[in-house]
Structures are given as C-alpha cells and as structure tokens.
XYZ file of C-alpha atoms in Angstrom:
687
model
C -26.562 -7.476 -32.300
C -24.794 -4.778 -34.586
C -22.745 -6.301 -37.312
C -20.753 -2.910 -37.285
C -19.598 -3.853 -33.734
C -18.651 -7.652 -34.420
C -16.994 -6.341 -37.144
C -14.709 -3.929 -35.450
C -13.818 -6.436 -32.547
C -12.760 -8.731 -35.358
C -10.523 -6.274 -36.905
C -9.328 -5.335 -33.749
C -8.442 -8.572 -32.557
C -6.762 -9.565 -36.099
C -4.339 -6.328 -34.881
C -3.898 -7.689 -31.612
C -2.428 -11.271 -32.791
C -0.672 -9.168 -35.066
C 1.274 -7.330 -32.981
C 1.699 -10.304 -30.437
C 3.474 -11.922 -33.208
C 5.547 -9.175 -34.453
C 6.734 -8.810 -30.858
C 7.684 -12.993 -30.371
C 9.640 -12.278 -33.505
C 11.260 -9.247 -31.962
C 11.555 -11.299 -28.620
C 13.427 -14.305 -30.354
C 15.779 -11.777 -32.543
C 16.737 -10.074 -29.081
C 17.480 -13.498 -27.253
C 19.920 -14.519 -30.284
C 21.368 -10.874 -30.031
C 21.550 -11.363 -25.701
C 23.215 -15.198 -26.411
C 25.814 -13.597 -28.654
C 26.970 -10.673 -26.940
C 27.284 -13.041 -24.014
C 29.571 -15.398 -25.512
C 31.662 -12.420 -27.094
C 32.224 -10.616 -24.117
C 33.290 -14.136 -22.539
C 35.524 -14.829 -25.046
C 37.263 -11.223 -25.008
C 37.357 -11.763 -21.205
C 39.195 -15.266 -21.367
C 41.657 -13.834 -24.277
C 44.038 -11.367 -22.056
C 46.000 -10.160 -24.678
C 43.128 -8.194 -26.633
C 43.189 -6.264 -23.353
C 40.451 -3.288 -24.095
C 37.250 -2.100 -21.877
C 34.149 -4.350 -21.908
C 31.899 -1.536 -20.728
C 30.610 -0.197 -23.988
C 29.570 -4.372 -25.035
C 27.511 -4.359 -21.246
C 25.740 -1.193 -21.975
C 25.021 -2.377 -25.490
C 23.617 -5.795 -23.866
C 21.965 -3.348 -21.391
C 20.033 -1.718 -23.702
C 18.842 -5.123 -25.086
C 17.554 -6.152 -22.766
C 15.873 -3.434 -21.271
C 14.186 -3.230 -24.758
C 13.112 -6.840 -24.736
C 11.329 -6.379 -21.268
C 9.059 -3.732 -22.239
C 8.347 -5.655 -24.988
C 7.537 -8.989 -22.985
C 5.442 -6.224 -21.152
C 3.153 -5.106 -24.134
C 2.807 -8.739 -24.979
C 1.457 -9.468 -21.376
C -0.501 -6.547 -21.888
C -2.306 -7.615 -25.337
C -2.493 -11.344 -24.516
C -4.721 -10.067 -20.871
C -6.750 -7.919 -24.103
C -7.396 -10.837 -26.044
C -9.901 -11.915 -23.857
C -11.590 -8.839 -23.608
C -10.368 -5.805 -25.817
C -12.131 -3.123 -24.997
C -15.127 -2.384 -22.260
C -16.295 1.396 -23.367
C -16.370 3.181 -26.796
C -17.367 7.144 -26.719
C -18.349 9.491 -29.512
C -17.081 12.814 -28.746
C -17.764 15.777 -31.124
C -15.081 18.485 -30.930
C -15.974 21.978 -30.610
C -15.928 23.546 -34.471
C -15.307 20.274 -35.942
C -17.553 18.466 -38.152
C -15.773 14.794 -37.474
C -17.061 12.776 -34.523
C -14.229 10.947 -32.740
C -14.843 7.202 -32.238
C -12.619 6.071 -29.376
C -12.694 2.570 -28.213
C -11.205 2.399 -24.219
C -9.232 -0.587 -22.682
C -6.426 -1.529 -20.451
C -3.859 -0.265 -22.973
C -3.355 1.688 -26.458
C -3.783 -0.807 -29.777
C -2.220 0.863 -32.612
C -1.539 -0.248 -35.994
C -0.386 1.743 -38.944
C -0.768 4.921 -36.593
C -4.436 3.751 -36.143
C -5.737 3.870 -32.954
C -7.885 0.818 -32.011
C -8.200 0.946 -28.463
C -7.197 4.046 -26.562
C -5.427 3.599 -22.916
C -8.296 3.961 -20.511
C -5.463 6.444 -18.780
C -4.908 8.577 -21.568
C -6.912 12.053 -21.277
C -9.525 11.536 -24.002
C -10.861 8.210 -21.975
C -11.539 10.554 -18.736
C -14.514 11.876 -20.825
C -16.133 8.213 -20.114
C -15.719 8.239 -16.184
C -16.708 11.757 -15.636
C -19.429 12.878 -17.930
C -23.099 12.091 -18.765
C -24.066 12.729 -22.507
C -23.692 16.494 -23.668
C -21.409 19.139 -23.049
C -18.032 17.825 -22.157
C -14.383 18.536 -22.113
C -10.823 16.863 -21.046
C -7.438 18.448 -20.583
C -4.087 17.067 -22.505
C -1.214 19.032 -19.660
C -2.996 22.607 -19.646
C -4.979 22.507 -22.822
C -8.166 21.986 -22.742
C -10.379 20.162 -25.433
C -13.817 20.902 -25.720
C -16.914 19.348 -27.109
C -20.261 17.269 -27.190
C -20.251 13.522 -25.728
C -22.812 12.028 -28.615
C -22.584 8.015 -27.050
C -21.197 5.936 -24.111
C -21.367 2.600 -24.949
C -20.602 -0.128 -22.609
C -19.256 -3.559 -23.961
C -19.332 -7.083 -22.366
C -16.736 -9.014 -24.201
C -15.292 -12.282 -22.897
C -12.819 -14.721 -24.495
C -12.981 -12.734 -27.856
C -16.393 -12.791 -28.190
C -19.183 -10.088 -27.863
C -21.876 -11.043 -25.664
C -23.700 -7.627 -24.978
C -23.909 -3.768 -24.961
C -25.632 -0.929 -23.722
C -25.907 2.953 -24.771
C -26.408 5.093 -21.741
C -26.497 8.823 -20.536
C -24.771 7.875 -16.895
C -21.242 7.808 -15.991
C -21.388 3.432 -15.464
C -24.555 1.620 -16.735
C -25.900 0.438 -13.788
C -26.909 -2.760 -15.065
C -22.796 -3.229 -16.101
C -22.302 -2.476 -12.707
C -24.525 -4.502 -10.936
C -23.134 -7.147 -12.680
C -19.306 -7.143 -12.254
C -20.437 -6.760 -8.007
C -22.819 -9.804 -8.310
C -19.952 -11.816 -9.469
C -18.469 -14.123 -6.890
C -14.795 -13.290 -5.498
C -11.980 -13.914 -6.952
C -8.770 -15.159 -5.400
C -7.129 -12.196 -6.667
C -7.890 -8.434 -6.189
C -8.867 -7.571 -10.047
C -8.780 -4.526 -11.538
C -11.732 -2.071 -12.166
C -11.316 0.138 -15.013
C -14.172 -0.152 -16.296
C -16.544 0.242 -13.517
C -14.266 2.804 -12.367
C -17.050 5.492 -10.984
C -16.746 9.454 -10.758
C -15.383 10.338 -7.894
C -13.011 7.233 -7.861
C -11.745 8.597 -11.311
C -11.052 12.104 -9.202
C -8.499 10.409 -7.407
C -7.103 8.324 -9.827
C -6.168 11.084 -12.011
C -5.600 13.909 -9.912
C -2.977 16.417 -10.794
C -3.750 18.909 -8.700
C -2.440 17.152 -5.648
C 0.335 14.950 -5.764
C -0.182 14.283 -1.910
C -3.728 12.624 -0.816
C -5.070 10.903 2.050
C -8.600 9.100 1.481
C -10.962 8.012 4.212
C -13.319 5.965 2.762
C -15.840 3.865 3.900
C -15.612 -0.613 4.034
C -16.247 -1.347 0.252
C -15.442 2.068 -1.420
C -12.901 0.780 -3.278
C -9.834 2.530 -1.408
C -7.088 -0.157 -2.332
C -8.164 -0.511 -5.610
C -8.268 3.129 -6.593
C -4.353 3.284 -4.631
C -3.175 0.636 -7.180
C -4.949 2.316 -10.220
C -3.672 5.599 -9.169
C -0.463 3.884 -9.425
C -1.120 2.807 -12.860
C -1.988 5.941 -14.070
C 1.348 7.665 -12.992
C 3.399 4.907 -14.406
C 1.480 5.754 -18.027
C 2.064 9.671 -17.403
C 5.401 9.770 -16.220
C 6.436 6.648 -18.234
C 9.689 8.044 -19.021
C 10.745 9.073 -15.293
C 8.616 6.211 -12.940
C 9.117 2.606 -13.165
C 7.306 0.127 -10.890
C 10.174 -0.052 -8.490
C 10.000 3.022 -7.754
C 6.565 2.910 -6.097
C 6.533 1.372 -2.871
C 3.092 0.295 -1.217
C 3.205 -0.428 2.435
C 0.868 -3.013 3.129
C -0.862 -4.366 6.217
C 0.360 -8.090 6.542
C 1.961 -10.465 3.778
C -1.807 -12.203 3.154
C -2.994 -8.836 2.165
C -0.062 -8.368 -0.273
C -0.636 -11.253 -1.661
C -4.483 -10.797 -2.315
C -3.609 -7.389 -4.214
C -0.152 -8.815 -6.136
C -2.339 -9.421 -9.768
C -3.965 -6.121 -10.255
C -0.994 -4.343 -11.807
C 0.143 -7.133 -13.822
C -3.639 -6.926 -14.717
C -3.179 -3.427 -16.490
C 0.148 -4.624 -18.255
C 2.473 -3.300 -15.587
C 5.162 -4.618 -13.532
C 3.982 -5.338 -10.137
C 5.182 -2.713 -7.089
C 7.832 -2.866 -4.398
C 5.651 -4.119 -1.253
C 6.505 -4.477 2.283
C 5.183 -4.120 5.716
C 6.030 -2.220 8.095
C 6.987 -4.597 10.507
C 9.269 -5.728 8.193
C 11.028 -2.046 7.962
C 11.098 -2.565 11.815
C 12.851 -5.934 11.962
C 15.056 -5.330 9.413
C 16.402 -1.932 10.981
C 16.248 -3.093 14.700
C 16.926 -6.804 14.402
C 15.017 -7.838 17.138
C 11.291 -10.230 17.251
C 8.569 -7.865 16.329
C 5.029 -8.556 17.677
C 2.613 -8.397 14.699
C -0.577 -6.104 14.775
C -2.763 -9.268 14.705
C -1.250 -11.015 17.935
C -1.265 -7.090 19.555
C -5.589 -7.340 18.623
C -5.622 -11.201 19.422
C -4.369 -10.187 22.911
C -7.055 -7.325 23.286
C -9.709 -9.261 22.011
C -9.323 -11.982 24.304
C -7.987 -10.057 27.269
C -9.054 -6.195 26.862
C -7.576 -4.556 29.997
C -8.997 -0.937 30.157
C -4.774 0.088 31.583
C -3.636 -1.576 28.490
C -6.241 0.031 26.043
C -5.823 3.676 27.423
C -1.921 3.512 26.709
C -2.802 1.947 23.394
C -4.736 5.517 22.776
C -2.124 7.381 24.451
C 0.524 5.632 21.881
C -1.832 6.409 18.976
C -1.877 10.518 19.446
C -0.208 12.979 18.114
C 0.412 14.331 21.709
C 2.571 10.754 22.203
C 4.519 11.895 19.725
C 4.822 15.593 20.228
C 6.172 14.184 24.043
C 9.156 11.568 22.003
C 10.170 14.263 19.950
C 10.583 16.994 22.216
C 12.395 14.044 24.553
C 15.027 13.738 21.783
C 15.417 17.142 20.762
C 15.533 18.515 24.366
C 17.072 16.695 27.134
C 18.222 13.722 25.797
C 20.069 15.515 23.200
C 21.406 18.478 25.882
C 23.586 15.124 27.069
C 26.266 15.803 24.436
C 28.977 16.600 26.407
C 31.869 17.128 23.905
C 35.641 17.562 25.350
C 38.660 19.127 23.651
C 39.656 16.522 20.679
C 43.421 16.802 19.567
C 44.581 14.478 16.509
C 48.046 13.765 15.874
C 48.976 14.349 12.383
C 52.651 14.425 12.296
C 55.370 13.065 14.853
C 59.351 13.971 14.039
C 62.558 11.817 14.897
C 62.922 13.905 17.808
C 59.644 12.363 18.798
C 57.691 15.659 19.003
C 54.249 15.675 17.712
C 52.013 17.954 15.263
C 48.498 18.147 16.309
C 44.882 19.794 15.488
C 43.087 20.613 18.411
C 39.315 21.071 17.976
C 38.036 22.792 21.002
C 35.396 22.036 23.415
C 33.641 25.492 22.678
C 34.117 24.403 18.909
C 32.410 21.058 19.055
C 29.510 22.405 21.197
C 29.229 25.561 18.373
C 28.709 23.250 15.706
C 26.495 20.603 17.428
C 24.514 23.027 19.492
C 23.623 26.129 17.249
C 25.102 25.551 13.382
C 23.253 22.099 12.776
C 20.699 22.779 15.370
C 18.036 21.609 13.097
C 19.559 17.779 12.557
C 18.819 14.673 14.364
C 21.802 13.734 15.815
C 23.282 11.413 14.017
C 23.289 13.757 11.300
C 25.073 16.343 13.599
C 27.654 14.079 14.483
C 28.073 13.209 10.681
C 28.273 17.002 9.417
C 31.022 17.584 12.537
C 33.331 14.888 11.344
C 33.149 15.584 8.112
C 34.010 19.111 9.129
C 36.934 18.219 11.033
C 38.018 15.184 8.336
C 38.058 18.398 5.867
C 40.646 20.250 7.750
C 43.246 17.160 7.450
C 42.221 16.920 3.546
C 43.179 20.610 3.025
C 46.457 20.312 5.701
C 47.523 16.965 4.049
C 46.520 16.200 0.946
C 44.540 13.271 1.998
C 42.751 10.941 -0.816
C 39.078 10.248 -0.914
C 39.434 7.268 0.802
C 41.835 8.425 3.443
C 39.664 11.129 4.600
C 36.453 8.916 4.824
C 38.130 6.867 6.770
C 39.329 10.147 8.929
C 35.544 10.925 8.908
C 34.561 7.639 10.521
C 37.062 7.591 13.326
C 35.949 11.337 14.610
C 32.108 10.001 14.661
C 33.439 7.474 16.556
C 35.006 9.863 19.028
C 31.683 12.221 19.117
C 29.699 9.233 19.885
C 31.477 9.053 22.783
C 30.385 12.049 23.989
C 27.243 10.961 24.457
C 26.427 9.220 28.129
C 23.669 7.158 26.816
C 24.207 5.818 23.515
C 22.042 2.371 24.117
C 18.762 2.403 22.105
C 16.755 0.092 24.620
C 18.207 2.538 27.221
C 16.703 5.404 25.517
C 13.591 3.921 25.538
C 13.238 3.000 29.407
C 14.385 6.477 29.911
C 11.247 7.678 27.766
C 9.048 5.551 29.038
C 9.686 6.226 32.661
C 9.150 9.764 32.080
C 5.855 9.508 30.247
C 4.799 6.676 33.029
C 4.292 4.085 31.034
C 5.217 0.205 31.413
C 8.402 -1.061 30.482
C 7.753 -4.251 28.721
C 10.443 -6.608 29.566
C 9.759 -9.160 26.774
C 12.968 -8.845 24.150
C 9.730 -8.959 21.500
C 8.796 -5.248 20.759
C 5.836 -4.600 21.334
C 3.556 -3.817 18.117
C 2.721 0.014 19.771
C 6.413 0.548 20.168
C 8.175 -0.113 16.919
C 7.464 3.602 15.623
C 8.700 4.406 18.885
C 12.350 2.021 18.867
C 12.682 2.951 15.184
C 12.550 6.614 15.991
C 14.633 6.589 18.701
C 17.279 4.372 16.408
C 16.707 7.279 13.338
C 17.673 10.101 15.484
C 20.562 8.453 16.883
C 22.177 6.657 14.176
C 20.339 6.811 10.946
C 19.344 3.881 9.158
C 21.205 0.918 7.671
C 19.010 0.236 4.823
C 17.861 2.362 1.926
C 14.166 2.687 1.172
C 14.629 5.157 -1.798
C 11.145 5.185 -3.700
C 9.311 8.152 -5.961
C 5.981 7.318 -4.914
C 4.860 5.710 -1.871
C 1.262 3.883 -1.292
C 0.263 3.620 2.386
C -2.904 1.463 2.724
C -4.765 1.236 5.989
C -3.893 4.188 7.056
C -5.889 3.845 10.477
C -3.698 1.164 11.779
C -0.720 3.370 11.928
C 0.080 5.275 14.659
C 1.453 9.269 14.455
C 4.839 7.949 15.514
C 4.929 5.607 12.553
C 3.857 7.839 10.268
C 6.422 10.705 11.291
C 8.919 7.799 10.166
C 7.030 7.032 6.806
C 7.451 11.176 6.339
C 11.407 11.120 7.288
C 12.271 7.710 5.133
C 10.044 8.897 2.359
C 9.812 12.456 1.622
C 8.196 12.055 -1.832
C 4.632 11.963 -3.151
C 2.151 9.777 -1.806
C -1.509 8.425 -1.270
C -2.576 7.103 1.921
C -5.805 5.538 2.086
C -7.650 4.113 5.304
C -11.065 4.047 7.069
C -11.142 5.451 10.574
C -14.182 3.032 11.536
C -11.954 0.104 11.211
C -9.500 0.782 13.357
C -10.600 -1.881 16.277
C -8.515 -0.861 19.021
C -9.267 2.538 19.294
C -11.708 5.094 17.945
C -10.195 7.548 15.633
C -11.940 11.456 14.959
C -12.359 13.431 12.535
C -10.182 15.535 13.815
C -7.499 12.893 13.631
C -7.950 12.684 9.937
C -7.370 16.599 9.406
C -4.223 16.515 11.643
C -2.767 13.617 9.588
C -3.396 15.086 6.244
C -2.015 18.111 7.417
C 1.164 16.650 8.857
C 1.804 14.415 5.627
C 0.683 17.783 3.408
C -1.839 15.804 1.739
C -5.742 16.729 0.564
C -7.976 14.882 2.494
C -10.859 13.374 0.272
C -13.456 11.315 1.367
C -15.669 8.054 -0.675
C -18.719 7.568 0.897
C -20.506 4.647 -1.548
C -19.959 1.640 -0.889
C -19.770 -1.007 -3.170
C -18.702 -4.204 -1.676
C -21.455 -5.684 0.178
C -25.212 -5.648 -0.290
C -27.230 -2.593 0.650
C -28.590 -5.015 3.611
C -25.303 -5.932 4.508
C -23.727 -2.457 4.350
C -26.642 -0.844 6.195
C -26.629 -3.183 9.402
C -22.696 -2.748 9.494
C -22.765 1.120 9.343
C -26.549 1.608 11.238
C -24.335 -0.431 14.223
C -21.523 2.066 14.527
C -23.829 5.069 14.123
C -22.293 6.267 11.130
C -25.139 7.696 8.781
C -23.825 9.585 5.686
C -22.896 6.438 3.678
C -24.350 5.789 0.389
C -25.023 2.221 -0.682
C -24.507 1.142 -4.216
C -28.374 -0.010 -5.309
C -27.573 -3.942 -4.945
C -29.787 -5.851 -2.785
C -29.630 -9.632 -1.178
C -30.619 -11.635 1.591
C -30.731 -9.713 5.074
C -27.985 -10.401 7.709
C -29.043 -13.350 9.572
C -28.653 -14.602 13.682
C -29.044 -18.282 14.246
C -29.284 -19.755 18.135
C -28.663 -23.003 18.360
C -27.672 -25.760 20.811
C -25.278 -26.887 18.533
C -23.024 -24.090 16.762
C -21.006 -26.219 14.603
C -23.150 -28.442 13.260
C -25.462 -24.863 12.008
C -22.125 -23.516 10.588
C -21.672 -27.220 8.712
C -25.290 -26.712 7.134
C -24.794 -23.173 6.120
C -21.128 -24.041 4.476
C -23.200 -26.967 2.594
C -26.136 -24.642 1.074
C -24.086 -21.627 0.576
C -20.660 -23.946 -1.373
C -24.088 -24.370 -4.215
C -23.935 -20.889 -4.682
C -20.637 -19.396 -3.873
C -16.506 -19.741 -4.197
C -15.342 -18.516 -1.188
C -16.576 -18.283 2.583
C -15.335 -16.987 5.756
C -15.702 -18.085 9.115
C -14.452 -15.167 10.396
C -13.778 -15.541 14.233
C -12.789 -13.327 16.978
C -9.306 -14.285 18.073
C -6.547 -16.923 16.962
C -7.769 -19.008 20.048
C -11.385 -19.251 18.879
C -10.389 -19.836 15.326
C -8.211 -22.941 16.072
C -11.015 -24.383 18.443
C -13.488 -23.632 15.375
C -10.994 -25.225 12.701
C -10.414 -28.351 14.963
C -14.133 -29.153 15.030
C -14.846 -28.520 11.860
C -11.896 -30.019 10.020
C -13.399 -33.712 11.631
C -16.450 -32.804 9.143
C -15.546 -30.757 6.231
C -12.492 -29.417 4.114
C -11.606 -26.082 5.398
C -8.262 -23.907 5.987
C -7.036 -22.335 9.110
C -5.870 -18.684 7.087
C -2.208 -18.268 8.216
C -0.692 -17.800 4.998
C -1.136 -15.902 1.193
C -1.498 -19.281 -0.095
C -4.448 -20.290 2.179
C -6.551 -17.737 0.558
C -6.918 -19.590 -2.448
C -9.555 -22.688 -0.602
C -12.889 -22.494 -0.864
C -13.735 -22.806 2.848
C -11.455 -20.354 5.370
C -11.395 -20.221 8.866
C -9.559 -16.894 10.113
C -9.568 -13.734 12.453
C -10.484 -10.144 12.049
C -7.384 -8.761 11.786
C -6.100 -11.258 9.258
C -8.971 -10.571 7.235
C -8.464 -6.988 6.458
C -9.027 -5.712 3.425
C -9.776 -8.966 1.717
C -13.613 -9.677 0.812
C -15.584 -13.100 0.645
C -18.778 -14.187 -0.844
C -20.044 -14.984 1.947
C -19.487 -14.584 5.964
C -19.983 -16.543 9.166
C -19.088 -15.130 12.711
C -19.245 -17.790 15.491
C -19.879 -17.623 18.796
C -21.915 -13.909 18.026
C -23.215 -14.252 21.707
C -23.822 -11.271 24.489
C -20.782 -12.265 26.428
C -18.338 -12.726 23.483
C -19.283 -9.485 21.563
C -19.922 -6.468 24.621
C -17.356 -3.877 24.414
C -16.528 -0.925 22.305
C -13.703 -3.224 20.829
C -16.123 -6.333 20.444
C -18.180 -3.889 17.960
C -15.275 -2.556 15.944
C -14.644 -6.517 15.542
C -18.100 -6.954 14.048
C -18.364 -4.149 12.058
C -14.703 -4.807 10.274
C -15.709 -8.939 10.070
C -19.411 -7.739 8.323
C -18.230 -5.430 5.889
C -16.084 -8.691 4.431
C -19.161 -10.282 3.463
C -20.307 -9.439 -0.418
C -23.236 -11.349 -0.821
C -24.722 -13.192 2.439
C -23.844 -12.463 6.413
C -24.635 -15.259 9.403
C -24.216 -14.673 12.612
C -24.434 -17.829 14.804
C -24.712 -18.462 19.068
C -25.338 -20.792 21.300
C -26.632 -18.527 24.062
C -28.667 -15.099 23.754
C -26.853 -13.269 20.683
C -24.885 -9.921 21.240
C -26.675 -6.689 21.911
C -24.992 -5.322 18.443
C -27.286 -7.764 16.657
C -30.574 -6.468 18.031
C -32.123 -4.972 14.822
C -31.152 -8.840 12.791
C -33.869 -11.173 12.474
C -33.283 -14.412 15.194
C -34.146 -17.549 14.482
C -33.766 -20.613 17.445
C -32.785 -23.815 15.380
C-alpha cells in the first residue's frame, strides 16, 4: 500500500475532524444567540411602554437561523465523509502548464486554509473522472473550456476511515470496483451512486444544454438515481437560487418515496419535496381516489377486454385531445351572459345610479379578448376588469375592490348552465361512449380527467409551485396526467421511466416521442442495465422481445423454475437457503388476493411481512405484489403460482417482466401445475 496515499487520507481526516469541531463550536454560539434573541424579543414584546418595531430583531434571528442550518447541513455531509472522504483521484495536466493538478473527488468539498483536499463530485473538473479515459481531456467552467491530458485515474475503497485498496485504470469506471458495488446485498434505502456513475449517466446528470429531459431507461439502468443526482447537481450549480424545497418529485407511491428518501441526505443535501399524483388529486377533488395498485390488482385478477380497451384509450393523446376540444368547444360555448346592472349609489329620493355591463360586452371579453384562457381565468379577468370600473369611479380600497371582484365572479359563473364537475365529467363520458362509474371513489384512470375539468372551471385550491420537477415512472401516467403536470408546473423537469414496465398497456416508441415533444423535453435513452445479473436481465428482456439491451458483465445463477406438489414448502426451503446469503428476499405475487393467501400460509411457519407500508421494507422477507414492488429491488425474488393458467396473457407477461427485474442476484419461479409459457426457455426442476 502506497505510504503517501495513507498519509494523504490521514491529513484529510484530520481536516475533516477540525472542520466538524469548528462547526460544532459555531453552532453552539449561534444557539446562544438565538436563545438570547428570542428572550430579548419576548421582553420587548411584553413591555408595551417600549413600543418600537420588532421586525429588525426578527430579521436578524432569521439570518442566524439560516446560517445555523447551512452549518448543520455541512456538518451532516462531513460526518458522512468521515467514513469515506473520497472515492477517486485524477491527475490532470493543463495544456501550457508544467504543474499537474492532483484532484481527489468525494461527495463534497473539503477545504482548509484555501487548500482543496477533496473536490465535490459535481465540480466541473470532477467531470473528467466520469467522461474520459487517460489522454486528451477537457472540462468547462461556464463557457470556458480547459484542455489538457488526464494522466491518472485512481479509484479507492475506503471504509470507516481506513484505506482498504485502490486501483489505477485507463477506463471510465474500473470494472472491479463496479463489480464489487453491484455484488453487494440490497440496502433498505436507495444509496447514492457517485462513485460508480457511468459516462452515459453522467451526461444526463450534468446536462447544461437541455433544461428538460425525458429519459427512457431499461429496468436497472439507474433512472431514478440519475434523476436524484441531477437534483443534487442543480442544487450545487444553482446554490444561490435553488433550494431543496424548490424541487418537487412525483413518486409512484409512498413506499417508493420512503425507499429513495436517503439519497440526497447522503450527499449532504436536504430532502426534496415529495408527493404522489393521487395525493394531489385527493387534495383537490376531496374525494377518494382508486390507487394504481388497486387498478392493476383488478386487471390482474379479472382482465376484461372492454376495460383494457378503455384503459388504452384513456392512455392516449387522442383522448386528451377529445377532452380539451370538448371543454374549449361545446362546453364553454354554453356560457350565456345577460346584461349586468350594478347599483353604485342611491339618493334620498330613492333614485339609483347604476353601472351596466351589457350582454355584448361580456360576450366580447369572454369569447374574443380572453379566448386563449381556461374558463376560470376568463371569469377572473372579466370580474377584475368590471371591478376596476368601480375602483376608478368610487375610489375603492384594494380590499373593497377584491370583494367586488369576488361578487362579480359569482354572478358570471351563474351564466354557465352546468357548473358541477361530476356532471361535466358525465356529459363528456357520454359523448365518448365511455362507461360512467356510479362509485363515489374516482377510478384511477379518471383522476386526470376530473382534475382537468376542475382546473378548467375553477383553477386549483392549493399552491403547487416548484422551480424544478422530477417525474418518476412516467409510463404509469396518462397524457391527461402529463397535461396537468404541464399546467401546474411550467418549470424545467426531468422525466424518467421505462415503457416496457407499463403493465396495463403497451406503450410505443412513438408515444415517447410525442410525450417528449409535448413537454418540450430532449428524449434520451439508457440501454445498459446494472441491477440484475446478466442471466436474469437477459431472460426478462428476451421474454418481451427486447434485443437492444446491454448487460453489465456480472454473472450468476440462471433463473430457475420449480414445479412441485407443495408450493409453500418449496418457497420456505428457498427462503431458508437464500437467507444464508442475502438480506432482502421478496415473494412477488400477481395480485393482492394471492399475496394475502401466500402470506397467511407462510406466516404460520416463518417470520415474514406482507408489505403495505414504507417501514415494512425494513423486514428481511417480504410478500408483495408486482404493482407495489415497482421501482424497488431485492437480493432474491420468488414468483409463486407461476403456472400456465395464472400467467397467460400480455398483462401477465408484463407482470413477470416487472417482477423479474426487481431481482439483483437470484430469481425463482414456483408452480404446482405446468409452468407459464413465458418461462419456456428456463430450466425446469420437478420436485
């Protein structure tokens, strides 16, 4: 082991400990300032005789509190770095200079007395590590390009502050390091991947040319990790204008939200604001919404062609176009204003002075002047314009004017024959010859339609502002959903997903292009999978006929099919054997009914958990469904009831694909009858 490398690590750790101690002292001092300031404000407030303005005092406290939070965040990162201060080093010789820059790279800067010990992985010079082999290389700071030669790339394995090993390589990421990372067992939380980001992934993370990106990535290509690291990169690059609270991520479900919640904290950043589209719908519509998991459960249990056809239509841009044409055409044309007279004064003789807005005036404003707006925006603008007439004549205050505007809005809405969201929905469904649900629970596929109608009529009750948007599992959203995203968050975004993981319908490459154009996104593809062994990934992709996938060079046991008279006993045997090697094993079922049945039988003999809540993922042995497991990974996956009658149609094939690609190291199928036709290329063992 190079003594100089050990010495450099020791110096870096010394600097880290020094910085942590300095920050701890600063934090203690600031806490004293805050406590003293709060006490002084309390005294000033209670002593009414002093009077005066307390705004300066509050402002000063806010500044101290903000600085304290920044120090806290830095310390959190430094404590993380104590375990592994850096993971790489590059030696870069700039053209025209004799000196060589030795740059160590970690999750954040480590600086002492203006000496840079470790550079943040997001710093411009750090991109050399991800993008270049040895030889000619360059990086940009703004528009300025710095050229030179990359003379060394070194990768480290450091744990608990101890240098275990390092490797020199002329490749982008040393295969030995990558293999080591990928061979590890699953963690209960998704981890940061800064030490192993590949060139094609880094291109997306650091993309400064395209604000908006739609990333189509095969299962296991790191889509979600890339999106989160993109957020971390933007927080670094735009640290003076963007905070973590300015970035919103739309997650598929609460379990997935919990799974990814540690990524940014591991990078020393605060967590992002997270929500699901269903949560947004429930908040706005104030009605129960069917979950996607329940919808998929119904399809998996009892697929009806009529329902699948309806889902397919509601998942099309044709459906979105029909909805918007209806709202902006036949529906809005029912607006029938009347002459509006408003009393502004009444004298002692009972004579009234009025201002009149004619039917023609209102029609002109509604159908021509403000034609490009949604209904609620048109009414807002007309009401404001009419209220301003009074303001000019009567010198109304701002509050009086606002109150008048609200009264005019109520009157204008009465000129619309149908104002109920449910009735508008029913009329549209009838026009499209679609089934109208009588259930009070809104169907999953209809939530976007209801939201679009509400937004068109009344706008939204809540503020959904964001400066950057991350949409995960984009294939699970309909064009109507995506339309609402665009309406609510007209801001830069990264949208990630995999059309091959859409269970209820087939999504074409054409759909991807249309969606990218609709959102104004650059369409990018990731074709290399890193999650599963080559054998698992190849089986899954061969099954769906996807031939352009690249596999990481990590081999393991091929997927196995077991046909047995006692399925539960075989599952238990597999669990007991694999538990010796792995931390997380999942039994992934087709539907909830199946999962509950399996769970009831297994719980009688082994310690296992039916996964329903985020905290359930912490358990070693989980029983879940394909819909719930999406986006998550496990060391080993067992798929029960994998027989020819249970998995026979296109939906079933998609379920097998998604379930199979959750497995990192081992994949097993168990059945009592003849195995599914989709497993025909796998080795069968009858036991």
